[in-house]
CSV table of C-alpha atoms in Angstrom, one decimal:
chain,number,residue,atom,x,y,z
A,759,UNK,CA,74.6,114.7,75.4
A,760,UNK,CA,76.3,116.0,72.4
A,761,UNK,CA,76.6,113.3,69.1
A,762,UNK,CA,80.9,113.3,70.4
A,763,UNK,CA,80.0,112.2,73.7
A,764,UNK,CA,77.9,108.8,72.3
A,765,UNK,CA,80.7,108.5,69.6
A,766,UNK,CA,83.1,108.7,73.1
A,767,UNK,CA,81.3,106.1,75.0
A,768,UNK,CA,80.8,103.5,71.5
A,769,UNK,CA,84.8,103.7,70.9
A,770,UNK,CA,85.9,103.1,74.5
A,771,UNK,CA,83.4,100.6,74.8
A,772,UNK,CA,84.2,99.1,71.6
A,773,UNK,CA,88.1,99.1,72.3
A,774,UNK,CA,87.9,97.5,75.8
A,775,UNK,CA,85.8,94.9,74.3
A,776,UNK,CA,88.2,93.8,72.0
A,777,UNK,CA,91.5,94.1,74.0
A,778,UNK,CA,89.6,92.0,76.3
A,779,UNK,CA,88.6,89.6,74.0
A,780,UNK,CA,91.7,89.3,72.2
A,781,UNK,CA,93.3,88.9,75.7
A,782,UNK,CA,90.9,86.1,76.8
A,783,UNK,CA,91.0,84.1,72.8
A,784,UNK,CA,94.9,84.7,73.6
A,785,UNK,CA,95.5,82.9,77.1
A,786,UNK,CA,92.6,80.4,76.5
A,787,UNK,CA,95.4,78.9,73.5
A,788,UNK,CA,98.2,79.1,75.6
A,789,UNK,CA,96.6,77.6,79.1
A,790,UNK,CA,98.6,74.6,79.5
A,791,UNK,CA,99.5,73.6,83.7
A,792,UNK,CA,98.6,77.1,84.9
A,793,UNK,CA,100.1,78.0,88.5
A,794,UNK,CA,99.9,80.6,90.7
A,795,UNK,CA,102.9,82.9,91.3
A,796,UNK,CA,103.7,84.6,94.1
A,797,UNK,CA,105.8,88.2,94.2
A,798,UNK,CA,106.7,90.3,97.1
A,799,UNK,CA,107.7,93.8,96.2
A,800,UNK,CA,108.3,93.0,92.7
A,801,UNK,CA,110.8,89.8,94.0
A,802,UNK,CA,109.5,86.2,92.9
A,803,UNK,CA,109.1,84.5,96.1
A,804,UNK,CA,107.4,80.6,94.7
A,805,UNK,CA,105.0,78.9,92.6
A,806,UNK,CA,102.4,76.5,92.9
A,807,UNK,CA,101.0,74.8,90.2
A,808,UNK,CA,97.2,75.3,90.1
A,809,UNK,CA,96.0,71.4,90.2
A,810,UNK,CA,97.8,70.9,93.5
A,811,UNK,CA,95.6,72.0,96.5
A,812,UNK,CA,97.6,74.0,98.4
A,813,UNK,CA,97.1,76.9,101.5
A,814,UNK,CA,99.9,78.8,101.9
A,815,UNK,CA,100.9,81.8,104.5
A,816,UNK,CA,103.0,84.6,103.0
A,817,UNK,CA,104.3,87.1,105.3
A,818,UNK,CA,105.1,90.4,104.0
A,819,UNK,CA,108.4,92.8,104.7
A,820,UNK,CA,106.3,94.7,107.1
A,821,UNK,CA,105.2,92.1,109.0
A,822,UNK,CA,101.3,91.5,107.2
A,823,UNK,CA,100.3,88.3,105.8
A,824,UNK,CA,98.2,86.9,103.0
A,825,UNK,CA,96.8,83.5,103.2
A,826,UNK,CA,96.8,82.0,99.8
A,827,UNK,CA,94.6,79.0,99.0
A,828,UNK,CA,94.6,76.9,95.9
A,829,UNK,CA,91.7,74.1,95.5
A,830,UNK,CA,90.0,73.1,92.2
A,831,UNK,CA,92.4,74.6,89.6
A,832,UNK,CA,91.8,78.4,91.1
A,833,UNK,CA,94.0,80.8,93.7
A,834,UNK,CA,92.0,82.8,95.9
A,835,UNK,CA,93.3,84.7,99.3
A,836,UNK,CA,91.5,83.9,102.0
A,837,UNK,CA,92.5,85.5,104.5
A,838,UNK,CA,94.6,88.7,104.7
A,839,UNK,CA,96.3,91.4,107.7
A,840,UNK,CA,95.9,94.4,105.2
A,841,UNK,CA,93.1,96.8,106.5
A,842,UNK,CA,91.0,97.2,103.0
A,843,UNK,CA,90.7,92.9,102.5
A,844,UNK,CA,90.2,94.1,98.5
A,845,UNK,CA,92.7,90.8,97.9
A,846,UNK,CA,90.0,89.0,99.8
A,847,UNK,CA,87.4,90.4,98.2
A,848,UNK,CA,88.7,89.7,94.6
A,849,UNK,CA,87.0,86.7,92.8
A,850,UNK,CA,89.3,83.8,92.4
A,851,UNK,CA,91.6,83.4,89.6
A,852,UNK,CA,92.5,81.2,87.2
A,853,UNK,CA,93.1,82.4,84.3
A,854,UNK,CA,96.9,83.5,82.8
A,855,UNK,CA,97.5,86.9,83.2
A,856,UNK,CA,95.0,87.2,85.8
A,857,UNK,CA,96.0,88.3,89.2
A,858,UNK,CA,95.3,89.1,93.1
A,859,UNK,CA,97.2,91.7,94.8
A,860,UNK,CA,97.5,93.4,97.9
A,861,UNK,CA,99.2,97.0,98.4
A,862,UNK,CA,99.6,97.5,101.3
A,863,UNK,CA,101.7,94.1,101.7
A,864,UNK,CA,103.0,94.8,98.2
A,865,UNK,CA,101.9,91.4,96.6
A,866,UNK,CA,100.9,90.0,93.8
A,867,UNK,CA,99.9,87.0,93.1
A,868,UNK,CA,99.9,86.0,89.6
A,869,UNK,CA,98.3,83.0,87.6
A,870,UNK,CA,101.4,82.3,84.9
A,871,UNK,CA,101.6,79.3,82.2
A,872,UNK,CA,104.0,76.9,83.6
A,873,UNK,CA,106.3,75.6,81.1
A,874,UNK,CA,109.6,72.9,81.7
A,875,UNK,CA,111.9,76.0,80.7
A,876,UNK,CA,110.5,77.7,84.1
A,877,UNK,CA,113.0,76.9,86.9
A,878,UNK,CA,110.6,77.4,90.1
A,879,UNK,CA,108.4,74.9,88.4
A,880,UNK,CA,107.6,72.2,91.1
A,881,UNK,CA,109.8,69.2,90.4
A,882,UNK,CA,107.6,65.7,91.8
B,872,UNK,CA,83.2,135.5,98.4
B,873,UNK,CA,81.1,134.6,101.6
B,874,UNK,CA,78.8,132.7,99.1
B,875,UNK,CA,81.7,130.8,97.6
B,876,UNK,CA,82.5,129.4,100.5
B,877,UNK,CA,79.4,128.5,101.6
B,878,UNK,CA,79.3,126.6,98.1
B,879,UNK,CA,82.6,124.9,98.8
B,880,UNK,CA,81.5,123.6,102.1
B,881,UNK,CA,78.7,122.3,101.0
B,882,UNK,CA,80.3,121.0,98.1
B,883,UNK,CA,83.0,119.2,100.0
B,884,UNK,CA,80.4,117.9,103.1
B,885,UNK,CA,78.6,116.1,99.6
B,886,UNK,CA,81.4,115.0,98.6
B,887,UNK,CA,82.4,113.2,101.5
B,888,UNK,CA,78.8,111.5,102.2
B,889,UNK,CA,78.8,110.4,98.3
B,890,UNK,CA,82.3,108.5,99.3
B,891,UNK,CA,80.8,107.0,102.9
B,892,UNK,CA,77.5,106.0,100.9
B,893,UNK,CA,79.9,103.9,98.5
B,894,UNK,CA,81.6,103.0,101.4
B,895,UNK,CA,78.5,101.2,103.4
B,896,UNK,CA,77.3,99.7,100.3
B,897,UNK,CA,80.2,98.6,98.1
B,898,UNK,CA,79.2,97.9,94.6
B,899,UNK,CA,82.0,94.1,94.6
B,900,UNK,CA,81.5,92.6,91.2
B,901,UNK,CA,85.1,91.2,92.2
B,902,UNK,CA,87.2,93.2,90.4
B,903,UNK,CA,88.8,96.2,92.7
B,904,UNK,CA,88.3,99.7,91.4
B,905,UNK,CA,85.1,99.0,89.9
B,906,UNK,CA,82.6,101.5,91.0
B,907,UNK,CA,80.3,104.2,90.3
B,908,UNK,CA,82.0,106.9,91.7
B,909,UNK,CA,79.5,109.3,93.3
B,910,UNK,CA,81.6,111.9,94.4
B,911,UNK,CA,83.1,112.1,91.1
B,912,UNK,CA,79.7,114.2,90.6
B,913,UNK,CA,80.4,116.7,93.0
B,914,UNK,CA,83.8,117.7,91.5
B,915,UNK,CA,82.4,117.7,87.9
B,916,UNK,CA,79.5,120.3,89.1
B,917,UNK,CA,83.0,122.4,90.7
B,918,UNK,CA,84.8,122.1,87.8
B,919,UNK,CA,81.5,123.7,85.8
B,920,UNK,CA,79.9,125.9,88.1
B,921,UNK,CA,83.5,127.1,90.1
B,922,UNK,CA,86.6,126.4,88.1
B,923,UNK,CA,89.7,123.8,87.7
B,924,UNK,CA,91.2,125.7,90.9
B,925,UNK,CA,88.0,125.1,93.2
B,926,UNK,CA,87.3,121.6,91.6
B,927,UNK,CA,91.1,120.7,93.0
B,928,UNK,CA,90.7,121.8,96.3
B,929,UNK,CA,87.6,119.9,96.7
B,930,UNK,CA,89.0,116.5,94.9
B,931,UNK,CA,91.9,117.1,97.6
B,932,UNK,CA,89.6,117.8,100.4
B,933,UNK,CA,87.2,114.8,99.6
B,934,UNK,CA,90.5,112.1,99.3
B,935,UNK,CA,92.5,112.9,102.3
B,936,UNK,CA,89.3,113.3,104.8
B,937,UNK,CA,88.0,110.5,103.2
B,938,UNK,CA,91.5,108.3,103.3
B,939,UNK,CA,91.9,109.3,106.8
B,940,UNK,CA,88.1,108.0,107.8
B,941,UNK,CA,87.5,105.0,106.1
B,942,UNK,CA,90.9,103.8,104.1
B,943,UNK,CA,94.4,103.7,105.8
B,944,UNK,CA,97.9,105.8,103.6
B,945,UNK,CA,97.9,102.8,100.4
B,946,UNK,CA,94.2,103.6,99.4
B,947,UNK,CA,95.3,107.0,99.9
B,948,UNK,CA,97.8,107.2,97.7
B,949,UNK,CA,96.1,105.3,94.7
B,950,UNK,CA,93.1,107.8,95.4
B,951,UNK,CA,95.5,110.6,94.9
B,952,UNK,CA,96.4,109.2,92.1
B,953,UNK,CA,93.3,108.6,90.5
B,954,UNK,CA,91.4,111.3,91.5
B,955,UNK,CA,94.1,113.8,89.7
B,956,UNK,CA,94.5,112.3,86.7
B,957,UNK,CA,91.2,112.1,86.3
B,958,UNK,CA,90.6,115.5,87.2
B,959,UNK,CA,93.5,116.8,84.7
B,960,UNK,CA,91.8,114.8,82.2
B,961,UNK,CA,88.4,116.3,82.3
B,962,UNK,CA,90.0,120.2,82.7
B,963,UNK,CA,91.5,119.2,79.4
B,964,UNK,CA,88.4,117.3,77.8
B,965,UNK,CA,87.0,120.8,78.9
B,966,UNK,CA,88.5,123.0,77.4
B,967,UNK,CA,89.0,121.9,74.1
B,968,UNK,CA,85.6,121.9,74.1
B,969,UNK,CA,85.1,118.9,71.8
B,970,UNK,CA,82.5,117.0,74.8
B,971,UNK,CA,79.3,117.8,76.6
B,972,UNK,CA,79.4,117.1,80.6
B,973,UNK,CA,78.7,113.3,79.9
B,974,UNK,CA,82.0,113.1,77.5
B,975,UNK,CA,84.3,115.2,80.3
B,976,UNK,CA,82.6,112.8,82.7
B,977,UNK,CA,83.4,109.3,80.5
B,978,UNK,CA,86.9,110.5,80.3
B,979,UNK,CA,87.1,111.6,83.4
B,980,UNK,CA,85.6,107.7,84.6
B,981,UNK,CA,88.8,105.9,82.6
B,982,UNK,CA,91.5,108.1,83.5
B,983,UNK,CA,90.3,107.6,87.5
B,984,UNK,CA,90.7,104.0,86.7
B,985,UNK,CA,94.0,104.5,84.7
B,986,UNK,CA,95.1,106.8,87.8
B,987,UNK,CA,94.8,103.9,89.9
B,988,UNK,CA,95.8,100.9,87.7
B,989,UNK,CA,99.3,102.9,87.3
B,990,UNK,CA,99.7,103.5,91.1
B,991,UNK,CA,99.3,99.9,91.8
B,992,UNK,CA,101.3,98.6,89.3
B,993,UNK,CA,104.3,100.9,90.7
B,994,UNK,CA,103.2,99.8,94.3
B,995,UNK,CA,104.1,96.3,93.4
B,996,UNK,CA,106.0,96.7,90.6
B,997,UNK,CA,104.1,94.7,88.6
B,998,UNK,CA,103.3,96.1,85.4
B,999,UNK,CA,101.3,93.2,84.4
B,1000,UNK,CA,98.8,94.6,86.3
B,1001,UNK,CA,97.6,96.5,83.5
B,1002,UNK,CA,95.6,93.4,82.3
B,1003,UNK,CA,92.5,94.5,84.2
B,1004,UNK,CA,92.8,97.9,82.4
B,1005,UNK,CA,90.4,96.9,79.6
B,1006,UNK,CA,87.6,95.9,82.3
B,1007,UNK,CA,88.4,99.2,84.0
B,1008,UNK,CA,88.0,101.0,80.9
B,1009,UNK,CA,84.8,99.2,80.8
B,1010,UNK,CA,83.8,100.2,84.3
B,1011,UNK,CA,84.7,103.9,84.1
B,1012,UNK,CA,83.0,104.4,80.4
B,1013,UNK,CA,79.6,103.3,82.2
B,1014,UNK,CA,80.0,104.6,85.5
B,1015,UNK,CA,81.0,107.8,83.7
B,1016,UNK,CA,78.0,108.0,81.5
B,1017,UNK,CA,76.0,107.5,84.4
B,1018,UNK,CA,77.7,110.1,86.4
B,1019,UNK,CA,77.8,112.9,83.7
B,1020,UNK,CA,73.9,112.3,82.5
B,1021,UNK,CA,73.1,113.4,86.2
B,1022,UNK,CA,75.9,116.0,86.3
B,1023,UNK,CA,74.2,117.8,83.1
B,1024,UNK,CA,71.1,117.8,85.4
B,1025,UNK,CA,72.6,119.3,88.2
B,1026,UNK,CA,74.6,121.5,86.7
B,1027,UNK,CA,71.6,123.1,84.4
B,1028,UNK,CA,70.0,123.6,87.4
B,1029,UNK,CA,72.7,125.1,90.1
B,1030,UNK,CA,74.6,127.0,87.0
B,1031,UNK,CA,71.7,129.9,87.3
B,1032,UNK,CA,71.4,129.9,90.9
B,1033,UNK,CA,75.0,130.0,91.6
B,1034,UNK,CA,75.8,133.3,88.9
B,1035,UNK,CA,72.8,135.8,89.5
């Protein structure tokens, strides 16, 4: 290993620190009523607001499925048609900016801050 | 010629038993596309020992026999994906000549993940995606490390075998 190569390793590991923290010191300020939003080839298909237990069955374009299931403030998918199950696999989420997805159904599932501007927001 | 291709079956039957081992025991931390990337060692020994050209053909071989017996066309096409701009980034990293094997390897463990990131964000169209990137910058700097430290091994020792 040449002195470049440790100098390499330091900077990447030092920049993906910080973006990462930055990131996380960002969303913790801005985490107000968090929900879960759901996309379908790039298409916004529905939201659910992440203190409402919910399980919900999304069915894909090409005839897959995802099963999405919100309990204790987090969105995980449990269950899933896709051969690889890496949406399954993924921890839950429940952080903004964090996010589940599943190619080959094309989704994504993405934690946003809910806000009274945002006109899916569930109305009760 | 005869012994080339003796290296590059051998090379590419490695290859593809690296993958399968990854494959029966997946590394989940929870994140996707965080791994150590074992077969990644078998196309930086190509890449030293052969050539960009021979390091391509086995990167190719590896993906689409691997793709076709464990994965299904999606993880295929984010493999592709990866695996070339990773290789593109250590043929660069290379030749400029600025890195050991453990540098070429640490870049070549962040632009996989870059590779892939970019793939799946066109997928879904989702360019917010890119969030995990810092984590997968993360990921590939160690696995990298890890990956080139044993590369410089293996290639000190093949590199004389291979040439005389």
């Amino acid at each position: 290993m040449k002195k470049n190569d440790v100098i390499l390793i330091v900077v990447l590991l030092a920049a993906a620190l910080a973006v990462f923290g930055g990131i996380s010191l960002f969303s913790a300020k801005s985490g107000k009523d968090p929900e879960a939003v759901v996309y379908l080839d790039g298409e916004k298909q529905g939201s659910y607001p992440l203190n409402q237990d919910a399980s919900v069955k999304i069915q894909s374009a090409s005839g897959g499925y995802n099963i999405l299931e919100i309990r204790a403030g987090t969105a995980d998918i449990t269950e899933a048609s896709c051969p690889d199950k890496i949406c399954v696999n993924h921890r839950p989420v429940k952080n903004p900016g964090e996010s589940l997805v599943c190619l080959p159904n094309k989704l994504v599932v993405e934690i946003e801050n809910g806000g009274e501007a945002e006109v899916d927001g569930s109305v009760r | 010629m005869a012994k080339k291709a003796a290296y590059m079956g051998m090379f590419t039957a490695l290859a593809f038993v690296f993958s399968y081992l990854e494959f029966l025991i997946p590394i989940n931390l929870g994140i996707p596309g965080v791994k150590l990337g074992l077969a990644n060692l078998v196309t930086i020994v190509a890449l030293y020992t052969m050539g960009i050209k021979e390091a391509c053909m086995l990167a190719l071989a590896r993906i689409v026999l691997n793709s076709f017996t464990f994965g299904n066309p999606a993880a295929m096409l984010y493999s592709l994906a990866g695996g070339f701009l990773s290789l593109l980034a250590m043929a660069v990293a290379q030749k400029i000549k600025l890195f050991s094997v453990t540098g070429v390897s640490v870049l070549g463990g962040v632009f996989h993940n870059l590779g892939q990131i970019l793939a799946a964000a066109l997928v879904v169209e989702n360019a917010k995606l890119l969030y995990y990137f810092p984590v997968l910058v993360l990921s590939g700097t160690l696995a990298g490390t890890v990956i080139g430290i044993l590369a410089a091994m293996v290639i000190k020792r093949l590199d004389k075998q291979m040439h005389d």
